[in-house]
Amino acid sequence: MRKQIVSGNWKMNLDASQSIELIEALKEKSLAADVSVAIATPAIHLESAVKQTENSAISVAAQNMHQATSGAFTGEISATMLKSIGVNTILLGHSERRAYFHETDELLAEKVNTALENELEIIFCFGEELDERKKDRHFDVVSEQLRKALFHLDASQWKHIVLAYEPVWAIGTGETASPAQAQEMHAHIRSVLAAQYDHALAQSVSVLYGGSVKPANAQEIFAQPDVDGGLIGGASLKADDFAAIVNAF
Ligand code: 13P
C-alpha cells in the first residue's frame, strides 16, 4: 500500500510569528492518522518549526538546498545544515525554482544525489507548462523531466523519493487539472517508471498532485487511483483549509 501524503508548500510567505501561529493552529486540528503530513516552510523558520512539531504528526520539509555540502556559495543552504537542525525532507524541482532560478533537470540530478547522500527524503516536483500541454507535448515533457533528473538512480534509492506532478498552468492560478487529467498523467508517470524499472517499483512510489488543490476539490482529486495525495500551496497557509485537505481522502 502506497503512503498517502499531504504536504504544504508555504513558498515565501509568513513571518516568524505567523509561522508559529499557523503551526500551533495545525497542532490543534485532528488530522487523519493514516496520512503523512508535512509542511515546507521558508528556510528561516525551519529550526523553530522542527522544535514546534516535535511529538506531533507533522513533519517539516525544506523548499530548496544547494547541491554542494559546503563551500563558498553565499546565501545558500546545504543538506548537512538541514539535517543538523532535524529536517529530513526536501522539495526539489519546484516549477518556481525552475522558472525564476534557472534550475535545470541536470542541476536537479546533482541536488537529488546530494540529498540522498545526506539521507534526506525527496519530494521531487515536475510538470508541463501551458503551451506544452496545448501542443500535446505534456506526456513527453514529464517523461524527460523524470529521465534527466531521476533515472540515473538505482531501484533501491526510490524508497526515498516521492513524486509531485504539478502542471505549471494550475499553480496559483485557481485552475486545477481535472481529476481525469490528473489521473491520466499519474498513470503515465507510473507507466514510465515501470518501463525504466519495473511494475513493482512503479506501484510503490507515491505520486502527489499539486496545483490549486483546495478543500472543495481535494476529495475528487485524491479519489483517483494513481493520486496518492497533494502538494498544497495557497491553501496550506490556512489551518482550516489545510486540515480539510489532509482529511479529504
Ligand atoms: P497552489 O496550491 O497555490 O496552486 O500551489 C501549488 C504548488 O506550487 C505547491 O508546490
Tab-separated table of C-alpha atoms and ligand atoms in Angstrom:
chain	number	residue	atom	x	y	z
A	1	MET	CA	0.000	0.000	0.000
A	2	ARG	CA	1.440	3.366	-1.000
A	3	LYS	CA	1.850	6.134	1.532
A	4	GLN	CA	-0.776	8.876	1.378
A	5	ILE	CA	0.879	12.237	1.792
A	6	VAL	CA	-0.241	15.832	2.023
A	7	SER	CA	2.485	18.429	2.134
A	8	GLY	CA	2.077	22.164	2.406
A	9	ASN	CA	4.447	24.388	0.483
A	10	TRP	CA	4.394	27.775	2.153
A	11	LYS	CA	6.682	29.280	-0.507
A	12	MET	CA	7.928	32.757	0.578
A	13	ASN	CA	5.052	33.516	2.923
A	14	LEU	CA	4.570	34.202	6.662
A	15	ASP	CA	6.872	35.936	9.101
A	16	ALA	CA	8.208	34.278	12.247
A	17	SER	CA	5.194	34.890	14.461
A	18	GLN	CA	2.738	33.939	11.707
A	19	SER	CA	4.657	30.690	11.190
A	20	ILE	CA	4.418	29.860	14.895
A	21	GLU	CA	0.709	30.725	14.922
A	22	LEU	CA	-0.098	28.563	11.910
A	23	ILE	CA	1.753	25.553	13.309
A	24	GLU	CA	0.012	25.951	16.669
A	25	ALA	CA	-3.337	26.062	14.861
A	26	LEU	CA	-2.454	22.936	12.868
A	27	LYS	CA	-1.467	21.058	16.015
A	28	GLU	CA	-4.972	21.718	17.375
A	29	LYS	CA	-6.580	20.034	14.364
A	30	SER	CA	-7.403	16.388	14.219
A	31	LEU	CA	-5.580	15.070	11.174
A	32	ALA	CA	-6.215	11.669	9.584
A	33	ALA	CA	-3.721	9.298	11.203
A	34	ASP	CA	-3.050	7.341	8.016
A	35	VAL	CA	-1.915	10.416	6.072
A	36	SER	CA	1.690	11.644	6.317
A	37	VAL	CA	1.549	15.385	6.814
A	38	ALA	CA	4.426	17.742	6.089
A	39	ILE	CA	4.917	21.484	5.836
A	40	ALA	CA	7.666	23.051	3.762
A	41	THR	CA	8.393	26.333	5.497
A	42	PRO	CA	10.742	29.120	4.429
A	43	ALA	CA	14.308	28.210	5.437
A	44	ILE	CA	14.452	30.816	8.177
A	45	HIS	CA	11.556	29.168	10.050
A	46	LEU	CA	12.736	25.569	9.715
A	47	GLU	CA	14.504	25.231	13.041
A	48	SER	CA	11.641	26.636	15.104
A	49	ALA	CA	9.125	24.619	13.058
A	50	VAL	CA	11.048	21.407	13.789
A	51	LYS	CA	11.009	22.169	17.527
A	52	GLN	CA	7.366	23.175	17.464
A	53	THR	CA	6.264	19.980	15.707
A	54	GLU	CA	8.222	17.583	17.933
A	55	ASN	CA	5.801	14.981	19.282
A	56	SER	CA	3.214	15.874	16.643
A	57	ALA	CA	2.217	14.080	13.448
A	58	ILE	CA	3.531	16.948	11.321
A	59	SER	CA	6.962	16.790	9.748
A	60	VAL	CA	8.934	19.701	8.368
A	61	ALA	CA	10.457	19.976	4.909
A	62	ALA	CA	12.787	22.498	3.284
A	63	GLN	CA	11.909	24.118	-0.046
A	64	ASN	CA	15.381	24.123	-1.549
A	65	MET	CA	19.053	23.371	-0.891
A	66	HIS	CA	22.359	23.739	-2.710
A	67	GLN	CA	23.917	20.774	-4.467
A	68	ALA	CA	27.244	21.159	-2.621
A	69	THR	CA	27.502	20.198	1.038
A	70	SER	CA	29.602	23.248	1.988
A	71	GLY	CA	31.741	25.958	0.454
A	72	ALA	CA	31.802	29.462	-0.947
A	73	PHE	CA	28.169	29.758	-2.017
A	74	THR	CA	26.963	32.948	-0.357
A	75	GLY	CA	23.342	32.848	0.671
A	76	GLU	CA	22.883	29.129	0.142
A	77	ILE	CA	21.875	26.294	2.486
A	78	SER	CA	23.237	22.747	2.400
A	79	ALA	CA	21.803	19.315	3.017
A	80	THR	CA	24.095	18.830	6.017
A	81	MET	CA	22.816	22.068	7.579
A	82	LEU	CA	19.234	20.931	7.112
A	83	LYS	CA	19.963	17.551	8.676
A	84	SER	CA	21.744	19.222	11.592
A	85	ILE	CA	18.540	21.013	12.649
A	86	GLY	CA	16.347	17.934	12.234
A	87	VAL	CA	14.945	18.486	8.748
A	88	ASN	CA	14.610	15.164	6.938
A	89	THR	CA	12.646	16.077	3.806
A	90	ILE	CA	13.396	18.384	0.892
A	91	LEU	CA	11.327	19.681	-2.017
A	92	LEU	CA	13.353	19.707	-5.208
A	93	GLY	CA	12.473	20.845	-8.701
A	94	HIS	CA	9.565	23.129	-7.928
A	95	SER	CA	8.488	24.971	-11.075
A	96	GLU	CA	9.178	28.309	-9.408
A	97	ARG	CA	12.793	27.223	-8.802
A	98	ARG	CA	12.982	26.094	-12.423
A	99	ALA	CA	11.432	29.287	-13.821
A	100	TYR	CA	12.939	32.017	-11.625
A	101	PHE	CA	16.208	30.436	-10.513
A	102	HIS	CA	17.006	28.580	-13.717
A	103	GLU	CA	17.177	25.126	-12.151
A	104	THR	CA	17.568	22.551	-14.891
A	105	ASP	CA	16.990	18.825	-14.690
A	106	GLU	CA	20.764	18.322	-14.878
A	107	LEU	CA	21.269	20.547	-11.830
A	108	LEU	CA	18.366	18.807	-10.102
A	109	ALA	CA	20.026	15.422	-10.678
A	110	GLU	CA	23.005	16.762	-8.691
A	111	LYS	CA	20.744	18.031	-5.919
A	112	VAL	CA	18.953	14.678	-5.837
A	113	ASN	CA	22.271	12.878	-5.377
A	114	THR	CA	23.396	15.211	-2.612
A	115	ALA	CA	20.055	14.902	-0.824
A	116	LEU	CA	20.191	11.105	-0.948
A	117	GLU	CA	23.830	11.005	0.210
A	118	ASN	CA	22.694	13.014	3.204
A	119	GLU	CA	19.690	10.796	3.885
A	120	LEU	CA	17.032	13.343	3.049
A	121	GLU	CA	13.672	12.188	1.733
A	122	ILE	CA	12.882	13.965	-1.544
A	123	ILE	CA	9.610	15.346	-2.831
A	124	PHE	CA	10.516	15.830	-6.472
A	125	CYS	CA	8.332	18.322	-8.369
A	126	PHE	CA	7.866	18.472	-12.112
A	127	GLY	CA	5.167	19.232	-14.674
A	128	GLU	CA	4.479	20.812	-18.018
A	129	GLU	CA	3.754	24.428	-18.921
A	130	LEU	CA	0.542	25.544	-20.581
A	131	ASP	CA	1.951	25.857	-24.100
A	132	GLU	CA	3.437	22.359	-23.821
A	133	ARG	CA	0.027	20.971	-22.934
A	134	LYS	CA	-1.617	22.930	-25.747
A	135	LYS	CA	0.868	21.375	-28.172
A	136	ASP	CA	0.052	17.969	-26.719
A	137	ARG	CA	3.627	17.549	-25.520
A	138	HIS	CA	2.822	17.163	-21.815
A	139	PHE	CA	3.483	13.436	-21.587
A	140	ASP	CA	6.855	13.780	-23.313
A	141	VAL	CA	7.878	16.764	-21.194
A	142	VAL	CA	7.123	14.926	-17.971
A	143	SER	CA	8.894	11.761	-19.150
A	144	GLU	CA	12.002	13.800	-19.976
A	145	GLN	CA	11.999	15.603	-16.631
A	146	LEU	CA	11.920	12.261	-14.833
A	147	ARG	CA	14.528	10.725	-17.091
A	148	LYS	CA	17.036	13.544	-16.772
A	149	ALA	CA	16.714	14.180	-13.041
A	150	LEU	CA	15.939	10.744	-11.605
A	151	PHE	CA	16.525	7.795	-13.910
A	152	HIS	CA	20.204	7.512	-13.003
A	153	LEU	CA	19.055	6.243	-9.598
A	154	ASP	CA	19.125	2.591	-8.592
A	155	ALA	CA	15.793	0.981	-7.900
A	156	SER	CA	16.756	0.750	-4.218
A	157	GLN	CA	17.016	4.542	-3.942
A	158	TRP	CA	13.418	5.121	-4.966
A	159	LYS	CA	12.114	4.370	-1.500
A	160	HIS	CA	13.379	7.856	-0.608
A	161	ILE	CA	11.578	9.602	-3.476
A	162	VAL	CA	8.049	10.980	-3.612
A	163	LEU	CA	6.922	12.480	-6.908
A	164	ALA	CA	4.788	15.613	-7.136
A	165	TYR	CA	3.198	16.285	-10.508
A	166	GLU	CA	2.457	19.994	-10.675
A	167	PRO	CA	1.235	21.281	-14.031
A	168	VAL	CA	2.603	24.823	-14.144
A	169	TRP	CA	-0.647	26.218	-15.547
A	170	ALA	CA	-2.504	25.055	-12.434
A	171	ILE	CA	-0.156	26.572	-9.843
A	172	GLY	CA	-1.573	29.575	-8.037
A	173	THR	CA	-3.999	30.188	-10.884
A	174	GLY	CA	-7.145	28.731	-9.383
A	175	GLU	CA	-7.252	26.476	-12.410
A	176	THR	CA	-6.911	22.826	-11.423
A	177	ALA	CA	-6.228	19.860	-13.588
A	178	SER	CA	-9.474	17.938	-13.704
A	179	PRO	CA	-9.438	14.711	-11.715
A	180	ALA	CA	-9.350	12.879	-15.054
A	181	GLN	CA	-6.359	14.913	-16.282
A	182	ALA	CA	-4.506	14.264	-13.023
A	183	GLN	CA	-5.276	10.545	-13.164
A	184	GLU	CA	-4.219	10.319	-16.822
A	185	MET	CA	-0.847	11.917	-16.078
A	186	HIS	CA	-0.259	9.937	-12.889
A	187	ALA	CA	-0.948	6.714	-14.774
A	188	HIS	CA	1.508	7.870	-17.443
A	189	ILE	CA	4.135	8.545	-14.757
A	190	ARG	CA	3.709	5.011	-13.418
A	191	SER	CA	3.998	3.558	-16.903
A	192	VAL	CA	7.274	5.443	-17.466
A	193	LEU	CA	8.589	4.177	-14.122
A	194	ALA	CA	7.533	0.628	-14.981
A	195	ALA	CA	9.328	0.806	-18.332
A	196	GLN	CA	12.530	2.152	-16.779
A	197	TYR	CA	12.453	-0.036	-13.646
A	198	ASP	CA	9.616	-2.467	-13.102
A	199	HIS	CA	5.945	-2.712	-12.277
A	200	ALA	CA	6.510	-3.230	-8.552
A	201	LEU	CA	8.605	-0.069	-8.266
A	202	ALA	CA	6.075	1.920	-10.307
A	203	GLN	CA	3.317	0.801	-7.956
A	204	SER	CA	5.312	1.594	-4.823
A	205	VAL	CA	6.147	5.276	-5.440
A	206	SER	CA	3.732	7.853	-4.012
A	207	VAL	CA	2.751	10.389	-6.665
A	208	LEU	CA	1.203	13.623	-5.400
A	209	TYR	CA	-0.768	16.175	-7.374
A	210	GLY	CA	-0.143	19.910	-6.915
A	211	GLY	CA	-1.843	22.939	-8.414
A	212	SER	CA	-4.755	24.834	-6.848
A	213	VAL	CA	-5.812	21.996	-4.549
A	214	LYS	CA	-8.466	23.354	-2.187
A	215	PRO	CA	-10.864	21.800	0.330
A	216	ALA	CA	-13.556	21.913	-2.369
A	217	ASN	CA	-11.674	19.813	-4.943
A	218	ALA	CA	-9.261	17.700	-2.868
A	219	GLN	CA	-11.599	14.785	-2.367
A	220	GLU	CA	-12.257	14.094	-6.044
A	221	ILE	CA	-8.579	14.503	-6.939
A	222	PHE	CA	-7.398	12.211	-4.115
A	223	ALA	CA	-10.046	9.651	-5.110
A	224	GLN	CA	-8.180	8.951	-8.361
A	225	PRO	CA	-6.460	5.568	-8.177
A	226	ASP	CA	-2.976	6.834	-9.044
A	227	VAL	CA	-3.099	10.024	-6.949
A	228	ASP	CA	-1.583	9.495	-3.508
A	229	GLY	CA	-2.043	12.974	-2.080
A	230	GLY	CA	-1.186	16.561	-2.734
A	231	LEU	CA	1.362	19.333	-2.579
A	232	ILE	CA	-0.562	22.368	-1.441
A	233	GLY	CA	0.456	25.994	-1.911
A	234	GLY	CA	-2.036	28.754	-1.091
A	235	ALA	CA	-4.444	26.558	0.864
A	236	SER	CA	-1.638	25.371	3.174
A	237	LEU	CA	-1.433	28.874	4.671
A	238	LYS	CA	-4.791	28.469	6.409
A	239	ALA	CA	-5.049	25.835	9.135
A	240	ASP	CA	-8.719	25.079	8.445
A	241	ASP	CA	-8.180	24.601	4.714
A	242	PHE	CA	-5.014	22.552	5.079
A	243	ALA	CA	-6.602	20.276	7.691
A	244	ALA	CA	-9.659	19.811	5.488
A	245	ILE	CA	-7.393	18.764	2.613
A	246	VAL	CA	-5.454	16.324	4.829
A	247	ASN	CA	-8.792	14.822	5.851
A	248	ALA	CA	-10.152	14.650	2.295
A	249	PHE	CA	-9.068	11.081	1.447
B	1	13P	P1	-1.109	26.374	-5.247
B	1	13P	O1	-1.772	25.304	-4.388
B	1	13P	O2	-1.101	27.719	-4.591
B	1	13P	O3	-1.642	26.371	-6.638
B	1	13P	O4	0.436	25.964	-5.365
B	1	13P	C1	0.767	24.670	-5.726
B	1	13P	C2	2.215	24.493	-5.533
B	1	13P	O5	3.021	25.080	-6.241
B	1	13P	C3	2.666	23.624	-4.445
B	1	13P	O6	4.022	23.389	-4.531
